[in-house]
Coordinates of C-alpha atoms (C1' of nucleotides) in Angstrom, one line a residue:
Chain A
M1 CA 29.6 -0.2 36.3
D2 CA 28.9 -1.4 32.9
T3 CA 28.8 1.8 30.9
T4 CA 32.0 1.0 28.8
Q5 CA 30.8 -2.4 28.3
R6 CA 27.3 -1.7 27.2
T7 CA 28.6 1.1 24.8
D8 CA 30.8 -1.4 23.2
Q9 CA 28.0 -3.9 22.9
Q10 CA 25.7 -1.0 21.6
R11 CA 28.3 0.1 19.2
S12 CA 28.5 -3.3 17.6
A13 CA 24.7 -3.7 17.7
D14 CA 24.5 -0.6 15.8
R15 CA 27.0 -1.5 13.2
R16 CA 25.1 -4.7 12.8
R17 CA 22.1 -2.9 12.2
R18 CA 23.4 -0.7 9.8
E19 CA 24.7 -3.5 8.0
L20 CA 21.4 -5.2 7.8
L21 CA 19.7 -2.1 6.9
E22 CA 22.2 -1.9 3.7
A23 CA 21.4 -5.3 2.9
A24 CA 17.8 -4.6 3.0
D25 CA 18.4 -1.6 1.0
R26 CA 20.1 -3.7 -1.7
V27 CA 17.2 -6.3 -1.8
V28 CA 14.5 -3.5 -1.8
L29 CA 16.3 -1.9 -4.7
R30 CA 16.3 -5.2 -6.6
D31 CA 12.9 -6.6 -5.6
G32 CA 10.8 -3.7 -5.0
P33 CA 8.5 -3.3 -1.9
Q34 CA 7.5 -7.0 -1.8
A35 CA 11.0 -8.0 -0.6
S36 CA 10.6 -10.9 1.8
M37 CA 12.2 -11.0 5.3
N38 CA 13.7 -14.1 4.2
A39 CA 15.2 -12.6 1.1
I40 CA 16.6 -9.8 3.2
A41 CA 18.0 -12.0 5.8
A42 CA 19.7 -14.1 2.9
E43 CA 21.1 -11.1 1.5
A44 CA 22.7 -10.1 4.8
G45 CA 24.1 -13.6 5.2
I46 CA 22.0 -14.5 8.2
T47 CA 18.6 -15.7 8.8
K48 CA 15.1 -14.4 9.8
P49 CA 15.2 -14.4 13.7
I50 CA 17.9 -12.0 13.8
L51 CA 16.1 -9.3 11.6
Y52 CA 13.3 -9.6 14.1
R53 CA 15.6 -9.3 17.1
H54 CA 16.8 -6.2 15.5
F55 CA 13.5 -4.6 14.2
G56 CA 10.7 -6.3 15.9
D57 CA 8.7 -6.8 13.0
K58 CA 8.5 -6.0 9.3
G59 CA 7.2 -2.6 10.0
G60 CA 10.0 -1.9 12.3
L61 CA 12.3 -2.7 9.4
Y62 CA 10.3 -0.6 7.1
A63 CA 10.3 2.3 9.4
A64 CA 14.0 2.2 10.1
L65 CA 14.7 1.7 6.3
A66 CA 12.4 4.5 5.3
K67 CA 13.7 6.9 7.8
R68 CA 17.1 7.0 6.2
H69 CA 15.8 7.7 2.6
T70 CA 13.4 10.0 4.0
D71 CA 16.0 11.9 5.8
A72 CA 18.3 11.9 3.0
L73 CA 15.6 13.2 0.5
L74 CA 14.4 15.9 2.9
D75 CA 18.0 17.1 3.4
S76 CA 18.2 17.6 -0.6
L77 CA 14.8 19.2 -0.5
R78 CA 15.7 21.6 2.3
A79 CA 18.9 22.5 0.3
A80 CA 16.8 23.4 -2.7
L81 CA 14.3 25.3 -0.5
D82 CA 17.2 27.4 0.8
A83 CA 18.8 28.2 -2.3
P84 CA 19.6 31.9 -2.8
A85 CA 17.2 32.6 -5.7
D86 CA 13.7 34.2 -6.1
R87 CA 10.6 32.3 -4.9
R88 CA 9.5 30.9 -8.2
E89 CA 13.3 29.5 -9.0
R90 CA 13.2 27.9 -5.5
V91 CA 9.9 26.1 -5.9
E92 CA 11.1 24.7 -9.3
A93 CA 14.2 23.6 -7.7
T94 CA 12.4 21.8 -4.9
L95 CA 10.2 20.1 -7.5
D96 CA 13.0 19.1 -9.7
T97 CA 14.8 17.8 -6.7
Y98 CA 12.1 15.5 -5.8
L99 CA 11.4 14.5 -9.4
A100 CA 15.0 13.7 -9.8
A101 CA 15.1 11.6 -6.7
I102 CA 12.1 9.5 -7.4
E103 CA 13.4 9.2 -11.2
A104 CA 16.8 8.0 -10.1
R105 CA 15.6 5.3 -7.7
P106 CA 12.0 4.2 -8.5
Q107 CA 12.2 1.1 -6.5
V108 CA 12.9 3.0 -3.2
Y109 CA 10.5 5.5 -4.1
R110 CA 7.9 2.9 -4.4
F111 CA 8.8 1.3 -1.3
L112 CA 8.6 4.5 0.6
M113 CA 5.2 5.4 -0.7
H114 CA 3.6 2.2 0.8
P115 CA 2.6 2.2 4.3
A116 CA 2.5 -0.9 6.4
E117 CA 0.1 -2.8 4.1
G118 CA -0.8 -5.9 5.9
S119 CA -1.8 -5.0 9.4
Q120 CA -1.4 -7.1 12.2
P121 CA -4.0 -10.0 12.6
G122 CA -5.1 -8.7 15.7
D123 CA -5.5 -5.1 14.4
Q124 CA -9.2 -4.8 15.0
G125 CA -9.4 -1.0 15.3
F126 CA -8.3 0.3 11.9
D127 CA -6.8 3.6 12.0
V128 CA -8.9 5.9 9.8
G129 CA -6.8 8.5 8.1
K130 CA -3.1 7.9 8.1
H131 CA -3.1 5.9 4.9
S132 CA -0.5 8.1 3.4
A133 CA 3.3 7.2 3.7
P134 CA 5.1 8.7 6.3
L135 CA 7.2 10.2 3.8
L136 CA 4.5 12.3 2.4
R137 CA 3.4 13.3 5.7
R138 CA 6.8 14.4 6.8
M139 CA 7.4 16.3 3.6
G140 CA 4.1 18.1 3.9
E141 CA 4.8 19.1 7.6
E142 CA 8.2 20.3 6.7
L143 CA 7.0 22.2 3.7
A144 CA 4.2 23.6 5.9
Q145 CA 6.8 25.0 8.4
V146 CA 9.0 26.6 5.6
I147 CA 5.8 28.2 4.1
E148 CA 4.7 29.4 7.6
E149 CA 8.2 30.8 8.5
R150 CA 8.7 32.6 5.2
L151 CA 5.5 34.0 3.9
D152 CA 3.2 36.6 5.4
L153 CA -0.4 34.9 5.1
G154 CA -2.3 37.2 7.4
P155 CA -4.7 35.8 10.1
G156 CA -5.1 32.0 10.0
G157 CA -1.8 31.7 8.2
Q158 CA -0.4 28.9 10.1
Q159 CA -3.4 26.6 9.3
L160 CA -3.3 27.7 5.7
A161 CA 0.4 26.9 5.6
R162 CA -0.4 23.3 6.6
V163 CA -3.1 22.7 4.1
W164 CA -0.8 24.1 1.4
G165 CA 2.2 22.1 2.6
H166 CA 0.5 18.8 2.3
G167 CA -1.5 19.8 -0.7
I168 CA 1.7 21.0 -2.6
V169 CA 3.4 17.8 -1.7
G170 CA 0.5 15.8 -2.8
M171 CA 0.4 17.7 -6.1
M172 CA 4.3 16.9 -6.5
H173 CA 3.6 13.4 -5.5
A174 CA 0.7 12.3 -7.9
A175 CA 2.0 14.2 -10.8
G176 CA 5.5 12.7 -10.3
D177 CA 4.0 9.3 -9.9
W178 CA 1.9 9.7 -13.2
W179 CA 4.9 11.3 -14.9
L180 CA 7.1 8.3 -13.9
G181 CA 4.8 5.8 -15.5
E182 CA 4.1 7.6 -18.6
R183 CA 6.8 10.0 -19.2
P184 CA 4.6 12.3 -21.3
C185 CA 7.3 15.1 -21.3
S186 CA 10.8 16.1 -19.9
R187 CA 11.2 16.5 -16.3
A188 CA 11.9 20.3 -16.9
E189 CA 8.7 20.7 -18.6
L190 CA 6.9 19.0 -15.9
V191 CA 8.4 21.2 -13.2
R192 CA 7.4 24.2 -15.2
S193 CA 3.9 23.1 -15.6
L194 CA 3.5 22.5 -11.9
A195 CA 5.1 25.8 -11.0
D196 CA 2.5 27.5 -13.4
L197 CA -0.2 25.9 -11.7
L198 CA 1.1 26.9 -8.4
W199 CA 1.5 30.4 -9.8
G200 CA -2.3 30.8 -10.7
R201 CA -2.5 30.0 -14.4
L202 CA -5.4 27.9 -13.7
A203 CA -7.4 30.9 -12.4
A204 CA -6.0 33.1 -14.9
A205 CA -6.6 31.2 -18.1
G206 CA -9.4 32.4 -20.5
D207 CA -12.5 30.2 -21.2
R208 CA -12.4 28.3 -24.3
V209 CA -14.5 29.8 -27.1
G210 CA -18.1 28.4 -26.8
G211 CA -17.5 26.6 -23.7
P212 CA -18.9 27.4 -20.2
G213 CA -15.3 27.7 -18.8
F214 CA -13.8 25.7 -16.0
Chain B
M1 CA -30.7 -22.1 -30.1
D2 CA -29.4 -21.2 -26.7
T3 CA -29.6 -17.5 -26.8
T4 CA -32.3 -17.3 -24.2
Q5 CA -30.7 -20.1 -22.0
R6 CA -27.5 -18.3 -22.1
T7 CA -29.1 -14.9 -21.3
D8 CA -30.7 -16.5 -18.6
Q9 CA -27.6 -18.0 -17.1
Q10 CA -25.7 -14.8 -17.6
R11 CA -28.5 -13.0 -15.6
S12 CA -28.3 -15.3 -12.8
A13 CA -24.6 -15.1 -13.0
D14 CA -24.8 -11.2 -13.0
R15 CA -27.0 -11.3 -10.2
R16 CA -24.8 -13.5 -8.1
R17 CA -21.9 -11.3 -8.9
R18 CA -23.7 -8.2 -7.6
E19 CA -24.7 -10.1 -4.5
L20 CA -21.1 -11.1 -4.0
L21 CA -19.9 -7.6 -4.6
E22 CA -22.3 -6.3 -2.1
A23 CA -21.1 -8.7 0.5
A24 CA -17.5 -7.7 -0.2
D25 CA -18.6 -4.1 0.1
R26 CA -19.9 -4.8 3.6
V27 CA -17.0 -6.6 4.6
V28 CA -14.6 -3.9 3.3
L29 CA -16.5 -1.3 5.1
R30 CA -16.1 -3.3 8.3
D31 CA -12.6 -4.6 8.1
G32 CA -10.9 -2.0 6.1
P33 CA -8.8 -2.9 3.0
Q34 CA -7.1 -6.1 4.6
A35 CA -10.3 -7.9 4.3
S36 CA -9.5 -11.3 3.5
M37 CA -11.3 -13.5 0.7
N38 CA -12.4 -15.9 3.5
A39 CA -14.0 -13.3 5.3
I40 CA -15.8 -12.0 2.3
A41 CA -16.9 -15.5 1.4
A42 CA -18.4 -16.2 4.7
E43 CA -20.2 -12.8 4.6
A44 CA -21.7 -13.7 1.3
G45 CA -22.7 -17.2 3.0
I46 CA -20.4 -19.2 0.6
T47 CA -16.8 -20.4 0.3
K48 CA -13.5 -19.0 -1.3
P49 CA -13.6 -20.9 -4.7
I50 CA -17.0 -19.3 -5.9
L51 CA -15.3 -15.9 -5.3
Y52 CA -12.4 -17.0 -7.5
R53 CA -14.6 -18.4 -10.1
H54 CA -16.3 -15.0 -10.3
F55 CA -13.5 -12.7 -10.1
G56 CA -10.2 -14.8 -11.0
D57 CA -8.2 -13.5 -8.1
K58 CA -8.2 -10.9 -5.4
G59 CA -7.2 -8.2 -7.8
G60 CA -10.3 -8.9 -9.9
L61 CA -12.4 -8.6 -6.9
Y62 CA -10.7 -5.6 -6.0
A63 CA -11.0 -4.2 -9.3
A64 CA -14.6 -4.8 -9.8
L65 CA -15.3 -3.4 -6.2
A66 CA -13.2 -0.2 -7.0
K67 CA -14.9 0.2 -10.2
R68 CA -18.3 0.6 -8.6
H69 CA -17.2 3.2 -6.1
T70 CA -14.9 5.0 -8.6
D71 CA -17.7 5.3 -11.0
A72 CA -20.2 6.5 -8.4
L73 CA -17.5 9.2 -7.1
L74 CA -16.7 10.2 -10.6
D75 CA -20.4 10.7 -11.4
S76 CA -20.7 13.0 -8.1
L77 CA -17.5 14.9 -9.3
R78 CA -18.9 15.5 -12.7
A79 CA -22.0 16.7 -11.5
A80 CA -20.0 19.4 -9.3
L81 CA -17.8 20.1 -12.2
D82 CA -20.8 20.9 -14.4
A83 CA -22.8 23.0 -12.1
P84 CA -23.9 26.5 -13.3
A85 CA -21.7 28.7 -11.5
D86 CA -18.4 30.5 -12.1
R87 CA -15.1 28.8 -12.2
R88 CA -14.1 29.4 -8.6
E89 CA -17.3 28.0 -7.2
R90 CA -17.2 25.0 -9.4
V91 CA -13.7 24.1 -8.2
E92 CA -14.8 24.5 -4.6
A93 CA -17.8 22.3 -5.3
T94 CA -15.6 19.6 -6.8
L95 CA -13.3 19.7 -3.9
D96 CA -16.0 19.6 -1.4
T97 CA -17.8 16.7 -3.2
Y98 CA -14.5 14.7 -3.0
L99 CA -13.9 15.5 0.5
A100 CA -17.5 14.8 1.4
A101 CA -17.1 11.4 0.0
I102 CA -14.0 10.5 1.7
E103 CA -15.4 11.7 5.1
A104 CA -18.6 9.7 4.8
R105 CA -16.9 6.3 3.9
P106 CA -13.2 6.4 5.0
Q107 CA -12.9 2.6 4.9
V108 CA -14.2 2.5 1.4
Y109 CA -11.8 5.3 0.5
R110 CA -8.9 3.5 2.1
F111 CA -9.5 0.5 0.3
L112 CA -9.7 2.4 -3.1
M113 CA -6.4 4.2 -2.6
H114 CA -4.4 0.9 -2.3
P115 CA -3.3 -0.6 -5.3
A116 CA -2.6 -4.4 -5.6
E117 CA 0.0 -4.6 -2.9
G118 CA 1.2 -8.1 -2.8
S119 CA 2.1 -8.7 -6.7
Q120 CA 2.0 -12.3 -7.9
P121 CA 4.9 -14.5 -6.7
G122 CA 6.2 -14.8 -10.3
D123 CA 6.0 -11.2 -11.0
Q124 CA 9.8 -10.5 -11.4
G125 CA 9.6 -7.4 -13.5
F126 CA 8.1 -4.7 -11.3
D127 CA 6.1 -2.1 -13.1
V128 CA 7.7 0.9 -12.1
G129 CA 5.3 3.6 -12.0
K130 CA 1.7 2.7 -11.6
H131 CA 1.9 2.7 -7.9
S132 CA -1.2 5.1 -7.5
A133 CA -4.5 3.8 -7.1
P134 CA -6.6 3.3 -10.3
L135 CA -8.9 5.9 -8.7
L136 CA -6.3 8.6 -8.6
R137 CA -5.3 7.8 -12.2
R138 CA -8.8 8.1 -13.3
M139 CA -9.7 11.2 -11.5
G140 CA -6.6 12.8 -12.9
E141 CA -7.3 11.8 -16.4
E142 CA -11.0 13.0 -16.1
L143 CA -9.9 16.3 -14.8
A144 CA -7.2 16.8 -17.4
Q145 CA -9.9 16.3 -20.0
V146 CA -12.3 18.7 -18.5
I147 CA -9.4 21.1 -18.1
E148 CA -8.4 20.9 -21.7
E149 CA -12.1 21.1 -23.0
R150 CA -12.9 24.1 -21.2
L151 CA -9.8 26.3 -20.9
D152 CA -7.7 28.0 -23.4
L153 CA -4.3 27.3 -22.5
G154 CA -2.3 28.0 -25.6
P155 CA 0.2 25.9 -27.4
G156 CA 0.9 22.8 -25.4
G157 CA -2.3 23.2 -23.5
Q158 CA -3.1 19.4 -23.8
Q159 CA 0.0 18.3 -22.0
L160 CA -0.3 21.2 -19.3
A161 CA -3.9 20.2 -18.8
R162 CA -2.9 16.6 -18.1
V163 CA -0.1 17.7 -15.6
W164 CA -2.4 19.8 -14.0
G165 CA -5.3 17.1 -13.8
H166 CA -2.9 14.7 -12.1
G167 CA -1.6 17.4 -10.0
I168 CA -4.6 18.9 -8.8
V169 CA -6.0 15.6 -8.0
G170 CA -2.9 14.7 -5.9
M171 CA -3.4 17.8 -4.1
M172 CA -6.8 17.1 -3.2
H173 CA -6.1 13.6 -2.3
A174 CA -3.1 14.3 -0.1
A175 CA -4.7 17.2 1.8
G176 CA -7.8 15.2 2.2
D177 CA -5.8 12.3 3.6
W178 CA -4.1 14.7 6.1
W179 CA -7.2 16.2 7.0
L180 CA -9.0 13.3 7.5
G181 CA -6.4 12.1 9.9
E182 CA -6.0 15.3 12.0
R183 CA -9.3 17.2 11.4
P184 CA -7.4 20.5 11.9
C185 CA -10.1 22.7 10.5
S186 CA -13.7 22.3 8.9
R187 CA -14.1 21.0 5.5
A188 CA -15.4 24.4 4.2
E189 CA -12.0 26.0 5.5
L190 CA -10.1 23.1 3.7
V191 CA -11.9 23.7 0.7
R192 CA -11.2 27.4 0.8
S193 CA -7.7 27.1 1.5
L194 CA -7.0 24.8 -1.4
A195 CA -8.8 26.8 -3.8
D196 CA -6.8 29.8 -2.6
L197 CA -3.7 27.8 -3.3
L198 CA -5.0 27.1 -6.7
W199 CA -5.9 30.6 -7.3
G200 CA -2.3 31.7 -7.0
R201 CA -2.3 33.2 -3.4
L202 CA 1.1 31.2 -3.0
A203 CA 2.6 33.5 -5.6
A204 CA 1.0 36.6 -4.6
A205 CA 1.6 36.4 -0.8
G206 CA 4.3 38.8 0.5
D207 CA 7.6 37.9 2.1
R208 CA 7.7 37.8 5.9
V209 CA 9.6 40.6 7.5
G210 CA 13.2 39.9 7.8
G211 CA 12.9 36.5 6.0
P212 CA 14.3 35.6 2.5
G213 CA 10.7 34.7 1.1
F214 CA 9.9 31.5 0.0
Chain C
dG1 C1' -31.2 -42.1 -18.7
dA2 C1' -27.0 -40.2 -19.9
dC3 C1' -24.8 -35.6 -20.9
dT4 C1' -23.7 -30.8 -20.0
dG5 C1' -22.9 -26.7 -17.4
dG6 C1' -23.3 -23.8 -13.4
dT7 C1' -22.9 -23.9 -8.2
dG8 C1' -21.2 -25.4 -4.2
dT9 C1' -18.1 -28.0 -1.1
dT10 C1' -13.7 -30.2 1.4
dA11 C1' -9.1 -30.6 1.4
dC12 C1' -5.1 -29.4 0.0
dC13 C1' -0.4 -26.5 -1.8
dG14 C1' 2.9 -22.8 -1.4
dC15 C1' 4.5 -18.9 0.7
dA16 C1' 5.5 -15.2 3.8
dA17 C1' 5.4 -13.4 8.6
dG18 C1' 6.6 -14.3 13.1
dT19 C1' 8.1 -17.5 17.2
dA20 C1' 10.1 -21.0 20.1
dA21 C1' 13.8 -23.8 21.5
dC22 C1' 18.2 -24.9 21.0
dA23 C1' 23.4 -24.0 20.1
dT24 C1' 27.6 -21.4 20.3
dG25 C1' 31.2 -17.9 21.2
dC26 C1' 33.1 -14.3 24.4
dA27 C1' 33.5 -11.7 28.3
dC28 C1' 33.3 -11.6 33.1
dG29 C1' 33.8 -12.4 38.7
dT30 C1' 35.4 -15.7 41.7
Chain D
dA1 C1' 40.5 -23.0 35.3
dC2 C1' 35.3 -22.8 35.4
dG3 C1' 30.4 -21.6 35.6
dT4 C1' 27.5 -17.4 34.5
dG5 C1' 25.7 -14.3 31.8
dC6 C1' 24.5 -12.5 27.5
dA7 C1' 24.3 -11.4 22.6
dT8 C1' 24.4 -13.9 18.2
dG9 C1' 23.2 -17.7 15.4
dT10 C1' 20.7 -21.6 14.0
dT11 C1' 16.6 -25.0 12.7
dA12 C1' 12.2 -26.0 12.9
dC13 C1' 7.6 -24.8 13.8
dT14 C1' 2.8 -22.4 13.7
dT15 C1' -0.3 -19.5 11.7
dG16 C1' -2.9 -17.3 8.2
dC17 C1' -3.7 -16.1 3.5
dG18 C1' -3.8 -16.5 -1.5
dG19 C1' -5.1 -19.8 -4.6
dT20 C1' -6.2 -24.5 -6.8
dA21 C1' -7.6 -29.5 -7.5
dA22 C1' -10.9 -32.9 -7.0
dC23 C1' -15.2 -34.2 -6.0
dA24 C1' -20.7 -33.5 -5.4
dC25 C1' -25.3 -31.7 -6.4
dC26 C1' -28.9 -30.0 -9.3
dA27 C1' -30.9 -28.0 -13.3
dG28 C1' -32.4 -28.5 -18.1
dT29 C1' -31.5 -31.0 -22.7
dC30 C1' -31.1 -34.7 -26.5

DNA sequence: GACTGGTGTTACCGCAAGTAACATGCACGT
DNA sequence: ACGTGCATGTTACTTGCGGTAACACCAGTC
């Protein structure tokens, strides 16, 4: 009855939506995570209510915007994870891919790492947990899956893989965040140091003379 | 001339300040990180401007409040880190201390993990980097110091220790955050899994049959 | 008794999220 | 041609929060 018509409408709506997202992207890239809805609307050449019609609320826009970048980043990470090389090289390539991404577009990265800060006024029940950005969670889950698929971890391996997935992602994130702020070394050195950590150098290191050891 | 007087005033001011912080603490514990200045003032039985006189702005209150809890947590962590046991046990004790803390008071923990979200209106230059909560940074720095003091890491050891400090803290944080939300296992299991990761089991694990390995 | 300094108040500003109500253009069925 | 839907767009508003100005009270001091 109206399939073609609705398809037309939906297509135009989708196009509009993508345009709005690109405008939002530009603003976020310029203003960081505190980009206001007004600013985004202005950048898109329209006014606020249209944004709200398309995305519901700021969280919706955030989610849509985040999904784009998160998907893109995850694709890059998957590529690094699937490269034909030995395990250590793949780990280093994955770390380097992530760090290169946050280095290239720190504003976007900063935006992604913030959850929906101001919850709704009526939000009485606070969700305990779930403080992390969705990006971190998704990366953790994906990495966990890769680990579990490819490594033989014995009994309880699935759970171990999930812990490791989230743990490694958190390590990568925190180290990258700190590195981005202080730039204490080159990216390659950072990658090497983190891989060394994952490779057990912490456990293998000798005690310092006179000290009790760590 | 006015030393005693000023001391008196300062003492009373400090007492007020502590009372206000305790009130703020209660509100944060109840409402989470989005506790409003109004709510805190109401809980303290006063009105907003007094809070602003004592703490400058919301960031100041946040910082003061965060410092209390951060100091307390860091004390616990130092104690675990200094326990008379071997390295592995100390690492596990430290992880467990942190996880127990966030498990016991998730609201406070959530509050601590959020940086000053809404920057000032006039804040044009966004600080790239420095997205992490001060708590994470401080834990990372302290752990780095402990590692560097106690472990013999050879040349470049100081930098390596800093990377590891922040990396390990990030691992702990992200895994803890995820665990707090999903509760997929007991705290002890989580601690063991993370320690295993740090102990190089990722590098040592065998490839899965038929797979390319990780 | 006037002066000072800290504590407290009410009433306001500015800004951003989110909403209502109204206007406009375009495809349809009759 | 013409009203009917419907998406798109607007202006103008409400609400709530961070932050501030201006005024009131109440010690102790010269």
